[in-house]
PDB file of C-alpha atoms and ligand atoms in Angstrom:
ATOM      1  CA  MET A 651     146.051-160.067 142.212  1.00  0.00           C
ATOM      2  CA  ILE A 652     148.118-163.248 142.467  1.00  0.00           C
ATOM      3  CA  GLU A 653     149.238-164.886 145.680  1.00  0.00           C
ATOM      4  CA  ILE A 654     152.518-166.800 145.552  1.00  0.00           C
ATOM      5  CA  PRO A 655     152.914-168.884 148.706  1.00  0.00           C
ATOM      6  CA  GLY A 656     156.230-169.929 150.210  1.00  0.00           C
ATOM      7  CA  VAL A 657     158.636-167.741 148.216  1.00  0.00           C
ATOM      8  CA  LEU A 658     160.731-167.856 151.382  1.00  0.00           C
ATOM      9  CA  ASP A 659     160.523-170.807 153.766  1.00  0.00           C
ATOM     10  CA  ALA A 660     160.641-170.311 157.541  1.00  0.00           C
ATOM     11  CA  GLU A 661     164.432-170.437 157.523  1.00  0.00           C
ATOM     12  CA  GLY A 662     164.627-167.888 154.693  1.00  0.00           C
ATOM     13  CA  VAL A 663     162.267-165.519 156.533  1.00  0.00           C
ATOM     14  CA  ALA A 664     164.370-165.873 159.696  1.00  0.00           C
ATOM     15  CA  ARG A 665     167.569-165.115 157.753  1.00  0.00           C
ATOM     16  CA  VAL A 666     166.092-161.969 156.219  1.00  0.00           C
ATOM     17  CA  ARG A 667     164.642-160.823 159.544  1.00  0.00           C
ATOM     18  CA  ALA A 668     168.000-161.402 161.283  1.00  0.00           C
ATOM     19  CA  ILE A 669     169.658-159.079 158.750  1.00  0.00           C
ATOM     20  CA  ILE A 670     167.060-156.285 158.771  1.00  0.00           C
ATOM     21  CA  ASP A 671     165.735-156.278 162.341  1.00  0.00           C
ATOM     22  CA  GLY A 672     168.909-154.840 163.850  1.00  0.00           C
ATOM     23  CA  ALA A 673     169.460-152.296 161.072  1.00  0.00           C
ATOM     24  CA  GLN A 674     168.958-148.542 161.199  1.00  0.00           C
ATOM     25  CA  TRP A 675     165.434-147.688 159.954  1.00  0.00           C
ATOM     26  CA  ILE A 676     164.406-144.295 158.579  1.00  0.00           C
ATOM     27  CA  ASP A 677     161.164-142.457 157.766  1.00  0.00           C
ATOM     28  CA  GLY A 678     159.394-144.294 154.934  1.00  0.00           C
ATOM     29  CA  ASN A 679     158.848-141.089 152.988  1.00  0.00           C
ATOM     30  CA  ALA A 680     162.395-141.314 151.667  1.00  0.00           C
ATOM     31  CA  THR A 681     161.058-143.122 148.564  1.00  0.00           C
ATOM     32  CA  SER A 682     157.672-141.450 148.189  1.00  0.00           C
ATOM     33  CA  GLY A 683     156.361-139.302 145.426  1.00  0.00           C
ATOM     34  CA  ARG A 684     154.785-136.019 146.581  1.00  0.00           C
ATOM     35  CA  GLN A 685     151.235-137.383 146.678  1.00  0.00           C
ATOM     36  CA  SER A 686     152.045-140.611 148.493  1.00  0.00           C
ATOM     37  CA  ALA A 687     154.200-138.752 151.041  1.00  0.00           C
ATOM     38  CA  LEU A 688     150.990-137.229 152.356  1.00  0.00           C
ATOM     39  CA  ALA A 689     149.463-140.647 152.960  1.00  0.00           C
ATOM     40  CA  LYS A 690     152.423-142.647 154.199  1.00  0.00           C
ATOM     41  CA  ARG A 691     153.404-143.340 157.795  1.00  0.00           C
ATOM     42  CA  ASN A 692     155.921-146.163 158.272  1.00  0.00           C
ATOM     43  CA  ALA A 693     159.622-146.891 158.592  1.00  0.00           C
ATOM     44  CA  GLN A 694     161.927-148.152 155.891  1.00  0.00           C
ATOM     45  CA  LEU A 695     165.479-149.415 155.462  1.00  0.00           C
ATOM     46  CA  PRO A 696     167.623-146.898 153.529  1.00  0.00           C
ATOM     47  CA  GLU A 697     167.731-148.345 150.008  1.00  0.00           C
ATOM     48  CA  LEU A 698     171.508-148.227 149.767  1.00  0.00           C
ATOM     49  CA  SER A 699     172.173-149.690 153.213  1.00  0.00           C
ATOM     50  CA  ALA A 700     174.279-152.847 153.434  1.00  0.00           C
ATOM     51  CA  GLU A 701     171.400-154.634 155.181  1.00  0.00           C
ATOM     52  CA  ALA A 702     168.858-153.753 152.460  1.00  0.00           C
ATOM     53  CA  ARG A 703     171.260-154.971 149.784  1.00  0.00           C
ATOM     54  CA  GLU A 704     172.091-158.211 151.567  1.00  0.00           C
ATOM     55  CA  ALA A 705     168.486-159.070 152.447  1.00  0.00           C
ATOM     56  CA  GLY A 706     167.344-157.902 148.994  1.00  0.00           C
ATOM     57  CA  GLY A 707     169.832-160.315 147.436  1.00  0.00           C
ATOM     58  CA  LEU A 708     168.304-163.196 149.379  1.00  0.00           C
ATOM     59  CA  VAL A 709     164.841-162.188 148.149  1.00  0.00           C
ATOM     60  CA  LEU A 710     166.014-161.954 144.520  1.00  0.00           C
ATOM     61  CA  ASP A 711     167.617-165.415 144.787  1.00  0.00           C
ATOM     62  CA  ALA A 712     164.357-166.812 146.161  1.00  0.00           C
ATOM     63  CA  LEU A 713     162.336-165.196 143.337  1.00  0.00           C
ATOM     64  CA  GLY A 714     164.600-166.914 140.814  1.00  0.00           C
ATOM     65  CA  ARG A 715     163.639-170.253 142.381  1.00  0.00           C
ATOM     66  CA  ALA A 716     159.878-169.507 142.348  1.00  0.00           C
ATOM     67  CA  PRO A 717     158.377-170.787 139.069  1.00  0.00           C
ATOM     68  CA  LEU A 718     154.946-169.363 139.882  1.00  0.00           C
ATOM     69  CA  PHE A 719     156.462-165.873 140.240  1.00  0.00           C
ATOM     70  CA  ILE A 720     158.300-166.207 136.919  1.00  0.00           C
ATOM     71  CA  ALA A 721     155.157-167.472 135.145  1.00  0.00           C
ATOM     72  CA  ALA A 722     152.918-164.765 136.607  1.00  0.00           C
ATOM     73  CA  ALA A 723     155.251-161.766 136.344  1.00  0.00           C
ATOM     74  CA  LEU A 724     157.357-162.680 133.282  1.00  0.00           C
ATOM     75  CA  PRO A 725     159.991-160.381 134.786  1.00  0.00           C
ATOM     76  CA  PHE A 726     162.290-158.332 132.590  1.00  0.00           C
ATOM     77  CA  LYS A 727     163.736-156.125 135.356  1.00  0.00           C
ATOM     78  CA  ILE A 728     163.191-156.193 139.108  1.00  0.00           C
ATOM     79  CA  PHE A 729     163.781-153.108 141.237  1.00  0.00           C
ATOM     80  CA  PRO A 730     166.159-153.867 144.132  1.00  0.00           C
ATOM     81  CA  PRO A 731     163.884-154.988 146.973  1.00  0.00           C
ATOM     82  CA  LEU A 732     163.110-152.512 149.758  1.00  0.00           C
ATOM     83  CA  PHE A 733     161.891-153.182 153.288  1.00  0.00           C
ATOM     84  CA  ASN A 734     159.292-151.473 155.425  1.00  0.00           C
ATOM     85  CA  ARG A 735     157.852-151.743 158.894  1.00  0.00           C
ATOM     86  CA  TYR A 736     154.524-150.552 160.264  1.00  0.00           C
ATOM     87  CA  ALA A 737     154.216-150.038 164.030  1.00  0.00           C
ATOM     88  CA  PRO A 738     150.887-149.385 165.788  1.00  0.00           C
ATOM     89  CA  GLY A 739     149.318-146.250 164.267  1.00  0.00           C
ATOM     90  CA  ASP A 740     151.285-146.560 161.019  1.00  0.00           C
ATOM     91  CA  ALA A 741     149.426-146.877 157.708  1.00  0.00           C
ATOM     92  CA  PHE A 742     149.727-146.028 154.022  1.00  0.00           C
ATOM     93  CA  GLY A 743     146.635-144.340 152.609  1.00  0.00           C
ATOM     94  CA  THR A 744     145.224-144.928 149.123  1.00  0.00           C
ATOM     95  CA  HIS A 745     147.780-144.133 146.427  1.00  0.00           C
ATOM     96  CA  VAL A 746     149.094-145.229 143.055  1.00  0.00           C
ATOM     97  CA  ASP A 747     152.756-146.187 142.604  1.00  0.00           C
ATOM     98  CA  ASN A 748     155.043-144.052 140.455  1.00  0.00           C
ATOM     99  CA  ALA A 749     155.192-145.305 136.861  1.00  0.00           C
ATOM    100  CA  ILE A 750     158.959-145.004 136.611  1.00  0.00           C
ATOM    101  CA  ARG A 751     161.330-145.992 139.397  1.00  0.00           C
ATOM    102  CA  ILE A 752     164.925-144.837 139.415  1.00  0.00           C
ATOM    103  CA  GLN A 753     167.342-146.377 141.856  1.00  0.00           C
ATOM    104  CA  ARG A 754     169.043-143.838 144.053  1.00  0.00           C
ATOM    105  CA  GLY A 755     172.713-143.342 143.234  1.00  0.00           C
ATOM    106  CA  SER A 756     172.583-145.230 139.919  1.00  0.00           C
ATOM    107  CA  ASP A 757     171.047-144.946 136.466  1.00  0.00           C
ATOM    108  CA  PHE A 758     169.025-148.154 136.926  1.00  0.00           C
ATOM    109  CA  ARG A 759     165.411-147.441 136.073  1.00  0.00           C
ATOM    110  CA  ILE A 760     162.326-149.521 135.450  1.00  0.00           C
ATOM    111  CA  ARG A 761     158.735-149.023 134.391  1.00  0.00           C
ATOM    112  CA  SER A 762     156.631-150.406 137.234  1.00  0.00           C
ATOM    113  CA  ASP A 763     154.154-152.850 135.664  1.00  0.00           C
ATOM    114  CA  LEU A 764     153.682-154.940 138.800  1.00  0.00           C
ATOM    115  CA  SER A 765     153.972-154.172 142.492  1.00  0.00           C
ATOM    116  CA  ALA A 766     154.970-156.927 144.891  1.00  0.00           C
ATOM    117  CA  THR A 767     154.774-157.307 148.650  1.00  0.00           C
ATOM    118  CA  LEU A 768     156.582-160.169 150.361  1.00  0.00           C
ATOM    119  CA  PHE A 769     155.177-160.543 153.872  1.00  0.00           C
ATOM    120  CA  LEU A 770     157.848-161.075 156.548  1.00  0.00           C
ATOM    121  CA  ALA A 771     155.870-161.196 159.805  1.00  0.00           C
ATOM    122  CA  ASP A 772     153.614-163.921 161.173  1.00  0.00           C
ATOM    123  CA  PRO A 773     150.049-162.567 160.683  1.00  0.00           C
ATOM    124  CA  ALA A 774     149.228-163.663 164.269  1.00  0.00           C
ATOM    125  CA  SER A 775     151.921-161.310 165.584  1.00  0.00           C
ATOM    126  CA  TYR A 776     150.116-158.125 164.499  1.00  0.00           C
ATOM    127  CA  ASP A 777     146.626-156.749 163.909  1.00  0.00           C
ATOM    128  CA  GLY A 778     145.549-154.593 160.969  1.00  0.00           C
ATOM    129  CA  GLY A 779     148.010-153.916 158.167  1.00  0.00           C
ATOM    130  CA  GLU A 780     145.886-155.469 155.402  1.00  0.00           C
ATOM    131  CA  LEU A 781     147.048-154.652 151.895  1.00  0.00           C
ATOM    132  CA  VAL A 782     143.925-153.453 150.074  1.00  0.00           C
ATOM    133  CA  VAL A 783     143.976-153.337 146.270  1.00  0.00           C
ATOM    134  CA  GLU A 784     141.229-151.639 144.241  1.00  0.00           C
ATOM    135  CA  GLY A 785     141.419-153.475 140.932  1.00  0.00           C
ATOM    136  CA  ARG A 786     139.172-153.615 137.885  1.00  0.00           C
ATOM    137  CA  PHE A 787     137.313-156.535 139.462  1.00  0.00           C
ATOM    138  CA  GLY A 788     136.625-154.919 142.806  1.00  0.00           C
ATOM    139  CA  VAL A 789     138.402-154.447 146.103  1.00  0.00           C
ATOM    140  CA  GLN A 790     140.598-157.250 147.443  1.00  0.00           C
ATOM    141  CA  SER A 791     142.388-157.389 150.745  1.00  0.00           C
ATOM    142  CA  ALA A 792     145.294-159.590 151.835  1.00  0.00           C
ATOM    143  CA  ARG A 793     147.404-160.346 154.847  1.00  0.00           C
ATOM    144  CA  LEU A 794     149.594-163.278 153.921  1.00  0.00           C
ATOM    145  CA  ALA A 795     151.747-165.759 155.814  1.00  0.00           C
ATOM    146  CA  ALA A 796     155.386-164.818 156.363  1.00  0.00           C
ATOM    147  CA  GLY A 797     157.307-165.786 153.226  1.00  0.00           C
ATOM    148  CA  SER A 798     154.337-165.409 150.850  1.00  0.00           C
ATOM    149  CA  LEU A 799     154.201-162.823 148.075  1.00  0.00           C
ATOM    150  CA  LEU A 800     151.359-160.746 146.694  1.00  0.00           C
ATOM    151  CA  LEU A 801     151.679-159.576 143.098  1.00  0.00           C
ATOM    152  CA  TYR A 802     149.298-156.932 141.725  1.00  0.00           C
ATOM    153  CA  PRO A 803     149.186-154.416 138.880  1.00  0.00           C
ATOM    154  CA  ALA A 804     151.121-151.272 139.839  1.00  0.00           C
ATOM    155  CA  SER A 805     148.396-149.265 138.078  1.00  0.00           C
ATOM    156  CA  THR A 806     145.871-150.066 140.821  1.00  0.00           C
ATOM    157  CA  LEU A 807     144.935-147.837 143.720  1.00  0.00           C
ATOM    158  CA  HIS A 808     146.069-149.539 146.914  1.00  0.00           C
ATOM    159  CA  ARG A 809     146.660-148.906 150.593  1.00  0.00           C
ATOM    160  CA  VAL A 810     147.891-150.494 153.823  1.00  0.00           C
ATOM    161  CA  GLU A 811     145.337-150.364 156.631  1.00  0.00           C
ATOM    162  CA  PRO A 812     146.496-149.040 160.012  1.00  0.00           C
ATOM    163  CA  VAL A 813     148.381-151.495 162.221  1.00  0.00           C
ATOM    164  CA  THR A 814     146.822-151.630 165.689  1.00  0.00           C
ATOM    165  CA  ARG A 815     149.088-154.159 167.440  1.00  0.00           C
ATOM    166  CA  GLY A 816     152.547-155.591 166.837  1.00  0.00           C
ATOM    167  CA  GLU A 817     154.650-154.903 163.770  1.00  0.00           C
ATOM    168  CA  ARG A 818     153.975-155.572 160.105  1.00  0.00           C
ATOM    169  CA  VAL A 819     157.319-156.146 158.392  1.00  0.00           C
ATOM    170  CA  ALA A 820     157.482-156.619 154.627  1.00  0.00           C
ATOM    171  CA  CYS A 821     159.702-156.485 151.589  1.00  0.00           C
ATOM    172  CA  PHE A 822     158.366-154.606 148.556  1.00  0.00           C
ATOM    173  CA  PHE A 823     159.552-154.071 145.002  1.00  0.00           C
ATOM    174  CA  TRP A 824     158.425-153.398 141.468  1.00  0.00           C
ATOM    175  CA  VAL A 825     158.697-155.503 138.349  1.00  0.00           C
ATOM    176  CA  GLN A 826     158.992-154.423 134.749  1.00  0.00           C
ATOM    177  CA  SER A 827     157.427-157.317 132.893  1.00  0.00           C
ATOM    178  CA  MET A 828     158.448-158.566 129.451  1.00  0.00           C
ATOM    179  CA  VAL A 829     154.703-158.283 128.727  1.00  0.00           C
ATOM    180  CA  ARG A 830     153.526-154.765 129.481  1.00  0.00           C
ATOM    181  CA  ASP A 831     149.786-155.329 129.080  1.00  0.00           C
ATOM    182  CA  ASP A 832     148.100-156.782 132.194  1.00  0.00           C
ATOM    183  CA  GLY A 833     145.448-158.612 130.139  1.00  0.00           C
ATOM    184  CA  ALA A 834     147.970-160.233 127.781  1.00  0.00           C
ATOM    185  CA  ARG A 835     150.169-161.248 130.716  1.00  0.00           C
ATOM    186  CA  GLN A 836     147.173-162.772 132.515  1.00  0.00           C
ATOM    187  CA  LEU A 837     146.195-164.767 129.388  1.00  0.00           C
ATOM    188  CA  LEU A 838     149.730-166.169 129.132  1.00  0.00           C
ATOM    189  CA  PHE A 839     149.645-167.121 132.805  1.00  0.00           C
ATOM    190  CA  ASP A 840     146.264-168.845 132.415  1.00  0.00           C
ATOM    191  CA  LEU A 841     147.455-170.692 129.302  1.00  0.00           C
ATOM    192  CA  ASP A 842     150.680-171.751 131.027  1.00  0.00           C
ATOM    193  CA  SER A 843     148.767-173.053 134.073  1.00  0.00           C
ATOM    194  CA  ALA A 844     146.375-175.012 131.831  1.00  0.00           C
ATOM    195  CA  VAL A 845     149.216-176.506 129.751  1.00  0.00           C
ATOM    196  CA  GLN A 846     151.007-177.593 132.938  1.00  0.00           C
ATOM    197  CA  ALA A 847     147.816-179.286 134.178  1.00  0.00           C
ATOM    198  CA  VAL A 848     147.279-181.129 130.881  1.00  0.00           C
ATOM    199  CA  ALA A 849     150.967-182.107 130.724  1.00  0.00           C
ATOM    200  CA  ALA A 850     150.741-183.568 134.237  1.00  0.00           C
ATOM    201  CA  ASP A 851     147.884-185.716 132.950  1.00  0.00           C
ATOM    202  CA  ARG A 852     149.137-186.745 129.506  1.00  0.00           C
ATOM    203  CA  GLY A 853     152.916-186.281 129.772  1.00  0.00           C
ATOM    204  CA  GLN A 854     155.200-183.640 128.249  1.00  0.00           C
ATOM    205  CA  ASP A 855     155.579-185.644 125.032  1.00  0.00           C
ATOM    206  CA  ASP A 856     151.852-185.682 124.222  1.00  0.00           C
ATOM    207  CA  ALA A 857     151.292-184.166 120.762  1.00  0.00           C
ATOM    208  CA  ALA A 858     148.622-181.717 121.940  1.00  0.00           C
ATOM    209  CA  VAL A 859     150.796-180.619 124.895  1.00  0.00           C
ATOM    210  CA  ILE A 860     153.684-179.941 122.501  1.00  0.00           C
ATOM    211  CA  GLN A 861     151.409-177.945 120.219  1.00  0.00           C
ATOM    212  CA  LEU A 862     149.934-175.913 123.102  1.00  0.00           C
ATOM    213  CA  THR A 863     153.418-175.237 124.453  1.00  0.00           C
ATOM    214  CA  GLY A 864     154.266-173.909 120.996  1.00  0.00           C
ATOM    215  CA  VAL A 865     151.212-171.644 121.097  1.00  0.00           C
ATOM    216  CA  TYR A 866     152.354-170.288 124.485  1.00  0.00           C
ATOM    217  CA  HIS A 867     155.837-169.483 123.218  1.00  0.00           C
ATOM    218  CA  ASN A 868     154.573-167.983 119.980  1.00  0.00           C
ATOM    219  CA  LEU A 869     152.204-165.683 121.870  1.00  0.00           C
ATOM    220  CA  LEU A 870     155.065-164.737 124.200  1.00  0.00           C
ATOM    221  CA  ARG A 871     157.269-164.040 121.163  1.00  0.00           C
ATOM    222  CA  ARG A 872     154.538-161.822 119.742  1.00  0.00           C
ATOM    223  CA  TRP A 873     153.908-159.858 122.948  1.00  0.00           C
ATOM    224  CA  ALA A 874     157.226-159.785 124.821  1.00  0.00           C
ATOM    225  CA  ASP A 875     159.820-157.027 124.854  1.00  0.00           C
ATOM    226  CA  ALA A 876     163.013-158.524 126.188  1.00  0.00           C
TER     227      ALA A 876
HETATM  228 NI1  LIG B1090     152.245-148.527 146.684  1.00  0.00          NI
END
């Protein structure tokens, strides 16, 4: 589970909220598989609505400017971002995301390697609504600042705890990564982070930094489908 702070700044969050808050919301089960429909209680923007497309475009632009997201996800395809809202009593019980996502009304499809939630409400403005992810290394729970993104393997069991006050508003989407295997992708991310740290110390033109950068790209070449 990787936290990416500040994907949207306060102004970006306000712009997205201004677009989506006044839109027409529908029952969140519009995008559910049969099993998750049983567990899901929230509202969602229709995926083809003008507001979802406009706000989704702002999110995609912001992701393109977020080097930590690129390094962690190594995105090949990103599903057009969707938006949901949990009012008091709403929740999403434990489920696993569908492996293949097909965009309504088009032939765009992706394999969901990573799930992402971009938080769009100030955590002080609501209670509950934690995103709980049951990964290989135990159970982790998050409730991030508005504008921050949580990235986690789509293969995990996860849930959203009931909201008890206020409204939890978020953007969510799936990523097909160039590197399908979670372990290989994590190794590349760790290597990249370490190379950046050493480069900050020794400079980009240091011989060992150049060699390690080569190792990174040669591993990526070996493991990536692009
Ligand atoms: Ni899910």
